JSON list of C-alpha atoms in Angstrom, two decimals:
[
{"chain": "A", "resi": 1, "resn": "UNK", "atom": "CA", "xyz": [21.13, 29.20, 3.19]},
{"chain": "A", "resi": 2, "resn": "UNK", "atom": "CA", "xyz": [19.33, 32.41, 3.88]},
{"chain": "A", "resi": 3, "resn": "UNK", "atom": "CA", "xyz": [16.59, 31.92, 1.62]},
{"chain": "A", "resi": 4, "resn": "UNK", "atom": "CA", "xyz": [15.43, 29.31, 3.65]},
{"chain": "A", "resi": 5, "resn": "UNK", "atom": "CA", "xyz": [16.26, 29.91, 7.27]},
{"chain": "A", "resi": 6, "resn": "UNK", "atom": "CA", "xyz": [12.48, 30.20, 7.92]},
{"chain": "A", "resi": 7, "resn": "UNK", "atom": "CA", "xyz": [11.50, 28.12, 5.54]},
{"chain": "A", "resi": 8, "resn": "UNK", "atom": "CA", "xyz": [11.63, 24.10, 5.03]},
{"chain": "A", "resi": 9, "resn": "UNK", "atom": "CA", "xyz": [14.50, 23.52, 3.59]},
{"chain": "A", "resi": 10, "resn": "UNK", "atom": "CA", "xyz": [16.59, 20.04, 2.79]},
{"chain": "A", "resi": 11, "resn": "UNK", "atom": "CA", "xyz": [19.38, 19.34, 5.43]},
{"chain": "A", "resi": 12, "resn": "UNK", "atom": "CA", "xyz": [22.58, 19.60, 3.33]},
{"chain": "A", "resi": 13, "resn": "UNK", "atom": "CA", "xyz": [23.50, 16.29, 5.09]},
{"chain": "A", "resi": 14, "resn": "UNK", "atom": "CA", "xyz": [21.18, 14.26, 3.56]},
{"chain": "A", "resi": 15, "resn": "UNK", "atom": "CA", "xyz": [19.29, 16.65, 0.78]},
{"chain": "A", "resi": 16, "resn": "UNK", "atom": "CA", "xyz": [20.20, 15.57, -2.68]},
{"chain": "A", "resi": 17, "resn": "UNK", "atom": "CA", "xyz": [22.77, 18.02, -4.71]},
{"chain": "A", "resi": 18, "resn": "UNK", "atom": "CA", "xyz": [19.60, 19.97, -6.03]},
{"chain": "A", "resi": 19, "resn": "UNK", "atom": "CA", "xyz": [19.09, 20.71, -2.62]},
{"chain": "A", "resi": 20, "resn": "UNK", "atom": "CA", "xyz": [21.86, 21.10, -1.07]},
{"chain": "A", "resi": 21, "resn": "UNK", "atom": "CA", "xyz": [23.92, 23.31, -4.00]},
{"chain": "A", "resi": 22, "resn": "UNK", "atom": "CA", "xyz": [20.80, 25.60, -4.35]},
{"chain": "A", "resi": 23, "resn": "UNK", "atom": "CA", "xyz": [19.52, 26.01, -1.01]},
{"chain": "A", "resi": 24, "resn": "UNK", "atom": "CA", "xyz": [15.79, 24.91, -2.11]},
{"chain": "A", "resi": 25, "resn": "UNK", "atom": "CA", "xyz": [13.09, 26.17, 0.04]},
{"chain": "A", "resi": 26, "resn": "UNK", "atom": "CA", "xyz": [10.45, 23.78, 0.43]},
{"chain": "A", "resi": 27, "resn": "UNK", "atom": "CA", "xyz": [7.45, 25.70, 1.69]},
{"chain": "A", "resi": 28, "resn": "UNK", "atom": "CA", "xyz": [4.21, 24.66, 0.82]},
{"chain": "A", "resi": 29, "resn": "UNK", "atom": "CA", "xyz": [5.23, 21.57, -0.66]},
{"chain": "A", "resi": 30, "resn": "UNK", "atom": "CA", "xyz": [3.24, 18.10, -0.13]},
{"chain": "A", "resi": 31, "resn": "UNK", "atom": "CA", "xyz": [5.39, 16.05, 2.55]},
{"chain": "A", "resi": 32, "resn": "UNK", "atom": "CA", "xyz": [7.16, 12.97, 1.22]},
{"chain": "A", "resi": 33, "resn": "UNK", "atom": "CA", "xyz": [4.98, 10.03, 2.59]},
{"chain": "A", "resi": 34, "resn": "UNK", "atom": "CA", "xyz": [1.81, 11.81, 2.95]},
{"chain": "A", "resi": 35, "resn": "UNK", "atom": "CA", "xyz": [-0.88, 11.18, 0.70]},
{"chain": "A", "resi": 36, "resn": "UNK", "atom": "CA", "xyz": [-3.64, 13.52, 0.30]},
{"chain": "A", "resi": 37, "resn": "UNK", "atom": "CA", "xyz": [-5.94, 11.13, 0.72]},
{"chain": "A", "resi": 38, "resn": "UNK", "atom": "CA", "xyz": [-6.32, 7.60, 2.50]},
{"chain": "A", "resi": 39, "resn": "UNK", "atom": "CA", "xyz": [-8.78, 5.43, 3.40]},
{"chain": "A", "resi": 40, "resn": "UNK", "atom": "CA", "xyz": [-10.31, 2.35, 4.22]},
{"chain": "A", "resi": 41, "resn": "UNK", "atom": "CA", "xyz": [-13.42, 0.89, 3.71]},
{"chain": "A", "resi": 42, "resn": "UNK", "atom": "CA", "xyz": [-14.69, -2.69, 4.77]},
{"chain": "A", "resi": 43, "resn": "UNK", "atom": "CA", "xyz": [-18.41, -5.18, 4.86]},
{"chain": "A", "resi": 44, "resn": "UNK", "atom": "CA", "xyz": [-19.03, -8.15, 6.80]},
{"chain": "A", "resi": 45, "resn": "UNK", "atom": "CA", "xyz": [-21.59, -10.44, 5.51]},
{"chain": "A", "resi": 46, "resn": "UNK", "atom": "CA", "xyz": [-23.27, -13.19, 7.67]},
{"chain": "A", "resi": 47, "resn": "UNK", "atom": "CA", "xyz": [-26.28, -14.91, 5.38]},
{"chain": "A", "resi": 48, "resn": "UNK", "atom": "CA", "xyz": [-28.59, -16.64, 7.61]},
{"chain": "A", "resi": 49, "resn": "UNK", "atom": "CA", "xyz": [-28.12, -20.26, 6.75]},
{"chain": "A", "resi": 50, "resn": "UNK", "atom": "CA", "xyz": [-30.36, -23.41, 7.67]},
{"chain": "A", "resi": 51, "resn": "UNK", "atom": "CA", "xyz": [-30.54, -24.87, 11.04]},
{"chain": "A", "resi": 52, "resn": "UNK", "atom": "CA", "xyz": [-28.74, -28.44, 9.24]},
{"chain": "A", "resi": 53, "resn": "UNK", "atom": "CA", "xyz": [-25.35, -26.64, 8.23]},
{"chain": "A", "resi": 54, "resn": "UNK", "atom": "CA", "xyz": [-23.02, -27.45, 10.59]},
{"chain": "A", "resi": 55, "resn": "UNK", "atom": "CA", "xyz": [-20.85, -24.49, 10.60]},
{"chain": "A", "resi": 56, "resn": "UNK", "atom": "CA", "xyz": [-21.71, -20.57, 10.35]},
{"chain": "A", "resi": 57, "resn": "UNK", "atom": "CA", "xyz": [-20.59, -18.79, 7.79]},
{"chain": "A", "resi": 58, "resn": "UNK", "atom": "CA", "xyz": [-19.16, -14.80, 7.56]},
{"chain": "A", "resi": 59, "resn": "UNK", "atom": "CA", "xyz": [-17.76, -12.99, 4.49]},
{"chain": "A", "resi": 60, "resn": "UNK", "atom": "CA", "xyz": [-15.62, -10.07, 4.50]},
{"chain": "A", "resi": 61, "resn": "UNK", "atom": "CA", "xyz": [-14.67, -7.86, 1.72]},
{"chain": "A", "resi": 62, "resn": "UNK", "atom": "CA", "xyz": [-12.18, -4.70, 2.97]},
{"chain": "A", "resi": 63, "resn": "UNK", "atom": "CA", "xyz": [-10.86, -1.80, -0.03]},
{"chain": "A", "resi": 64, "resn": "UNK", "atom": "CA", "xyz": [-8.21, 0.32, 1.01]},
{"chain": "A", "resi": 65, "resn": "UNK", "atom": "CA", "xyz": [-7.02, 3.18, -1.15]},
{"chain": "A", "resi": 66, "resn": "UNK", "atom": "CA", "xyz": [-4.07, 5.86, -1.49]},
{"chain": "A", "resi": 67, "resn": "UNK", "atom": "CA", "xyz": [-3.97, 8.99, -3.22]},
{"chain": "A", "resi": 68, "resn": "UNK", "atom": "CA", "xyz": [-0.31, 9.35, -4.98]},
{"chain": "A", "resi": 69, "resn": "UNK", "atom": "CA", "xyz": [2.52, 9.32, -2.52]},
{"chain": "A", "resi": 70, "resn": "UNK", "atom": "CA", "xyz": [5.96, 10.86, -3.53]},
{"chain": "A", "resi": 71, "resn": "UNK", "atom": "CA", "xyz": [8.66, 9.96, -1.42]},
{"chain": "A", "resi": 72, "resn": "UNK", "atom": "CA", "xyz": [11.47, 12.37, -1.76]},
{"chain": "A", "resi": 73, "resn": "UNK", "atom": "CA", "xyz": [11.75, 15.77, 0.00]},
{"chain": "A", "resi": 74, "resn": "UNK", "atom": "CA", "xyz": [12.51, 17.27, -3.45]},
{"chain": "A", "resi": 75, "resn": "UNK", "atom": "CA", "xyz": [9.30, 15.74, -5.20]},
{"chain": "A", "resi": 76, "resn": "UNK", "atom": "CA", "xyz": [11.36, 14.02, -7.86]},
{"chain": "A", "resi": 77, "resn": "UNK", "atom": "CA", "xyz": [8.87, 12.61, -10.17]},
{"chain": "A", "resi": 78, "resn": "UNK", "atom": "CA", "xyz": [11.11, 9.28, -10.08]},
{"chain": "A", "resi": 79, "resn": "UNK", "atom": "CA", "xyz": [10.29, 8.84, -6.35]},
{"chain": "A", "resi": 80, "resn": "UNK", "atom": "CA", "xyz": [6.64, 9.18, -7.00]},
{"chain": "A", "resi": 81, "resn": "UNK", "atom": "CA", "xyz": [3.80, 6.25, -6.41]},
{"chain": "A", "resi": 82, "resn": "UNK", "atom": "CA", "xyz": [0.72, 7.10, -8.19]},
{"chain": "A", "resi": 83, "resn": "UNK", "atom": "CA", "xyz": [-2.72, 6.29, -6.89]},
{"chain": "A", "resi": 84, "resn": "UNK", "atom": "CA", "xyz": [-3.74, 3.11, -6.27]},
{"chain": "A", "resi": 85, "resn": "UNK", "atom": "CA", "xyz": [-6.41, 0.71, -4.46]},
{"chain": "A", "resi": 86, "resn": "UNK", "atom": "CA", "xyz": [-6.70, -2.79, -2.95]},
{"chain": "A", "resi": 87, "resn": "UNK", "atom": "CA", "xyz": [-9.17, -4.65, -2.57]},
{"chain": "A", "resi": 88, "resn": "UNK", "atom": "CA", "xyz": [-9.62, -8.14, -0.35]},
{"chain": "A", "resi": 89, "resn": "UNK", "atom": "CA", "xyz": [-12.45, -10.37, 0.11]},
{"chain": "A", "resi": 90, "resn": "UNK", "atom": "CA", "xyz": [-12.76, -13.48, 2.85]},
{"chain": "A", "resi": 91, "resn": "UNK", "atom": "CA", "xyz": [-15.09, -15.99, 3.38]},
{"chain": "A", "resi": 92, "resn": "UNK", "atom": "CA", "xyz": [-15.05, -17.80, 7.22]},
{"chain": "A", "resi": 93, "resn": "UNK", "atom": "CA", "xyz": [-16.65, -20.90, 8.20]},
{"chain": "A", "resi": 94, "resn": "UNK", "atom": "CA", "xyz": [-16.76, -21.37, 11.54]},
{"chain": "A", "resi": 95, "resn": "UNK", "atom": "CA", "xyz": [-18.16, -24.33, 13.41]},
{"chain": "A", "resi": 96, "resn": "UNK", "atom": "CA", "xyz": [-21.90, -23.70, 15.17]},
{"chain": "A", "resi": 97, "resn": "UNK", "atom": "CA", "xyz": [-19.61, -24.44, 18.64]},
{"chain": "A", "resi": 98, "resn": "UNK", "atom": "CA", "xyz": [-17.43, -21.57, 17.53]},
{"chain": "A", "resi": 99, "resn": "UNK", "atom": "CA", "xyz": [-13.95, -24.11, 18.21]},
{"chain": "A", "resi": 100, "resn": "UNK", "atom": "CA", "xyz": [-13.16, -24.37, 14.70]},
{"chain": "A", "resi": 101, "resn": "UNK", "atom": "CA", "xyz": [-12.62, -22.07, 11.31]},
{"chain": "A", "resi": 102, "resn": "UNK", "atom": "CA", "xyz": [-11.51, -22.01, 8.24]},
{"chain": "A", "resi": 103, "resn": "UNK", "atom": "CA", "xyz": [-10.72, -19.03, 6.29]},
{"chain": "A", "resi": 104, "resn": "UNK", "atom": "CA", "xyz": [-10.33, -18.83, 2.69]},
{"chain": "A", "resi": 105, "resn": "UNK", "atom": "CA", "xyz": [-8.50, -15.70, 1.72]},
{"chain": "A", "resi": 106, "resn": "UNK", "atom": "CA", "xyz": [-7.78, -13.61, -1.62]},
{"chain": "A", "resi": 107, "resn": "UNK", "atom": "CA", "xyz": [-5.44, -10.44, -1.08]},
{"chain": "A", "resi": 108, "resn": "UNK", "atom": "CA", "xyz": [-4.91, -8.14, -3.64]},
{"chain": "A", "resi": 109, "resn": "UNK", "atom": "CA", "xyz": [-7.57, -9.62, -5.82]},
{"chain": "A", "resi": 110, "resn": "UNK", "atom": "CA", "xyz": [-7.33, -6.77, -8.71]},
{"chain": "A", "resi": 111, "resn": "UNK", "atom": "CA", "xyz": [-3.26, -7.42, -8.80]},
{"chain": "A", "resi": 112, "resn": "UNK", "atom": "CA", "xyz": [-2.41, -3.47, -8.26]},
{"chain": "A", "resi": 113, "resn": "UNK", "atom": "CA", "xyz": [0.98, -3.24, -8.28]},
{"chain": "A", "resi": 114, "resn": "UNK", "atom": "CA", "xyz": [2.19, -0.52, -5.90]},
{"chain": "A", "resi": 115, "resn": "UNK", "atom": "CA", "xyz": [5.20, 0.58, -3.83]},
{"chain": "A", "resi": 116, "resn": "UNK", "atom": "CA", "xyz": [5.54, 1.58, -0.21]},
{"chain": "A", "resi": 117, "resn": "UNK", "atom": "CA", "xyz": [9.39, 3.08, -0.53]},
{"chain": "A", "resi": 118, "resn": "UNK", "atom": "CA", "xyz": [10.99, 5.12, -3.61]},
{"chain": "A", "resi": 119, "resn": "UNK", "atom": "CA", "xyz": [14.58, 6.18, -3.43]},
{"chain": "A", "resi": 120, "resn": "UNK", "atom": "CA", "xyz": [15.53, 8.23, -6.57]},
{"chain": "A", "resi": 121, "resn": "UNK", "atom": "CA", "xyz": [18.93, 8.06, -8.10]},
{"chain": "A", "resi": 122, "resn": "UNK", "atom": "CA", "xyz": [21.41, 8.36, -10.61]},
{"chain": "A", "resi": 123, "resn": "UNK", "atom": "CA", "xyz": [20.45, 10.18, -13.93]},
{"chain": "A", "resi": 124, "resn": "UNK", "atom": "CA", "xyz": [16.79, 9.68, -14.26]},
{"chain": "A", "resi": 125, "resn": "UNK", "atom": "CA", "xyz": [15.50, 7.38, -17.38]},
{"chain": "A", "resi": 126, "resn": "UNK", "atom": "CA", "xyz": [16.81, 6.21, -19.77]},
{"chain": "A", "resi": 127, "resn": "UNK", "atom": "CA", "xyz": [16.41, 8.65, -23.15]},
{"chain": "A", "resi": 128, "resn": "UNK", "atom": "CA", "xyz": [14.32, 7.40, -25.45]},
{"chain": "A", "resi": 129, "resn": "UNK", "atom": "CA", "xyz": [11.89, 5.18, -23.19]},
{"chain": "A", "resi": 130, "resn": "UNK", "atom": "CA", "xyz": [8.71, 5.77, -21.60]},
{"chain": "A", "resi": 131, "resn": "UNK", "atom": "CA", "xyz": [9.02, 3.86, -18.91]},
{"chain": "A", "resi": 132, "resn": "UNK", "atom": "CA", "xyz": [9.41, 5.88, -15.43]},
{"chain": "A", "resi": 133, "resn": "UNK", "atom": "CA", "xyz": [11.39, 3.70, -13.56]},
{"chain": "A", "resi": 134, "resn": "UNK", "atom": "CA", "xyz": [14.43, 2.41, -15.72]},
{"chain": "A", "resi": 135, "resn": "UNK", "atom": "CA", "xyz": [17.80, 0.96, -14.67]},
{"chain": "A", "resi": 136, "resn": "UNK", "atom": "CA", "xyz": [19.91, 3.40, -12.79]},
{"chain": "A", "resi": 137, "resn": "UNK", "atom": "CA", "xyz": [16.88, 5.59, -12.24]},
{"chain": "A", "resi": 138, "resn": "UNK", "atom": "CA", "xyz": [16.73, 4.95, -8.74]},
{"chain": "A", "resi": 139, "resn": "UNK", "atom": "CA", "xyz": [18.60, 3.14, -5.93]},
{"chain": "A", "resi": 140, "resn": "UNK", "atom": "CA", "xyz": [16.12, 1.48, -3.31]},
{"chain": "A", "resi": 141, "resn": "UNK", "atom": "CA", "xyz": [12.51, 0.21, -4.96]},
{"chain": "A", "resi": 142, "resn": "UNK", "atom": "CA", "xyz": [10.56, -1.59, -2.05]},
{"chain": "A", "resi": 143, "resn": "UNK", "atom": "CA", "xyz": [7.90, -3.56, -3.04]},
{"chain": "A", "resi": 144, "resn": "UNK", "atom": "CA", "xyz": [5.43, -4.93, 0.03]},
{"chain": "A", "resi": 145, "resn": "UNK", "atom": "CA", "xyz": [4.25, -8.68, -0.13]},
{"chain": "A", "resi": 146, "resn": "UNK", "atom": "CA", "xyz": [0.57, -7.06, -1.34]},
{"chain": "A", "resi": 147, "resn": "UNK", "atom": "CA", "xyz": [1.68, -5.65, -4.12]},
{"chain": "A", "resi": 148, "resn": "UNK", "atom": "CA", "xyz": [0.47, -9.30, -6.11]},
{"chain": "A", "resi": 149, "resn": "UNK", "atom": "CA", "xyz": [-2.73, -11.22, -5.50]},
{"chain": "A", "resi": 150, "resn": "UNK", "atom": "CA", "xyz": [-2.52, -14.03, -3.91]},
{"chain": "A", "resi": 151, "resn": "UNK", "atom": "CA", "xyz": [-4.74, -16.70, -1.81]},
{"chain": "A", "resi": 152, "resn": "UNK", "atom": "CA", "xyz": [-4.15, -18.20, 1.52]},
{"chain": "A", "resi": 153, "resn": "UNK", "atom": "CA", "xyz": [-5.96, -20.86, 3.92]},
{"chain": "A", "resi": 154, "resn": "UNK", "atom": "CA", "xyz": [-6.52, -20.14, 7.48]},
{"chain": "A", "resi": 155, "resn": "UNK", "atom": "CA", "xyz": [-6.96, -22.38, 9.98]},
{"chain": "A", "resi": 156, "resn": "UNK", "atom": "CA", "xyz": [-8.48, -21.99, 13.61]},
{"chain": "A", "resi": 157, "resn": "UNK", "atom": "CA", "xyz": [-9.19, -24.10, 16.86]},
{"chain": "A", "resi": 158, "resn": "UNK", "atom": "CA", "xyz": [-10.26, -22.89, 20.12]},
{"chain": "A", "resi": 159, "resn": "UNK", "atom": "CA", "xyz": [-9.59, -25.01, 23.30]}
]
């Protein structure tokens, strides 16, 4: 592969046949797994409640975004996750003795669906449809326990 002895190039071993057949320099290419942007952003909220509540009270809200992530070497556009953003909200209530809490929690609470590991595969989609991922498009599609809202309790005790 002279073309790319300097250059970053696939390793035939595990490089797709694209890759491997042509020798395909990848210089100056994004890195699979690395967005261009990333970050986090979160508030905590503690309202200043009367004397006669017995518990405290804190409130979290957290967003956490991605810029689009492709996760093949190659760039296939089947291995690609576009942008997306989550965003999570808490509210604590916490006894004024600080021994017990309770935690009432909503993940994911605009439902964005999202990735965190594309494989591509096979022939790409199937003709006709619009749809980017479609049966024998790709071989490994992970899907994280985020990637739905849900709700959860928490409980806490000190002793």
């Amino acid at each position: 592969c002279k073309a790319a002895q300097a250059a970053y190039a696939a390793n035939p071993t595990t490089g797709n046949q694209l890759s491997v057949n042509k020798c395909v320099a990848h210089n100056g290419k994004v890195l699979p797994f690395a967005p261009k942007n990333k970050f986090n952003i979160s508030a905590t909220y503690t309202p200043e409640l009367p004397p006669s509540f017995p518990f405290d009270l804190k409130i979290n809200a957290t967003y956490s975004y991605s810029s689009m992530i492709n996760f093949d070497l190659d760039q296939s556009s089947l291995a690609r996750q576009p942008s997306y953003g989550i965003f999570d909200m808490a509210a604590t209530f916490t006894s004024k003795d600080g021994r017990y809490s309770l935690a009432l929690i909503g993940k994911n609470l605009g439902d964005q669906y999202y990735t965190t590991f594309i494989t591509p595969g096979g022939a790409g989609p199937v003709a006709g449809t619009l749809a980017p991922l479609q049966a024998g498009s790709y071989t490994r599609l992970q899907v994280p326990r985020d990637a739905q809202r849900y709700f959860g309790v928490k409980l806490g005790a000190k002793f």
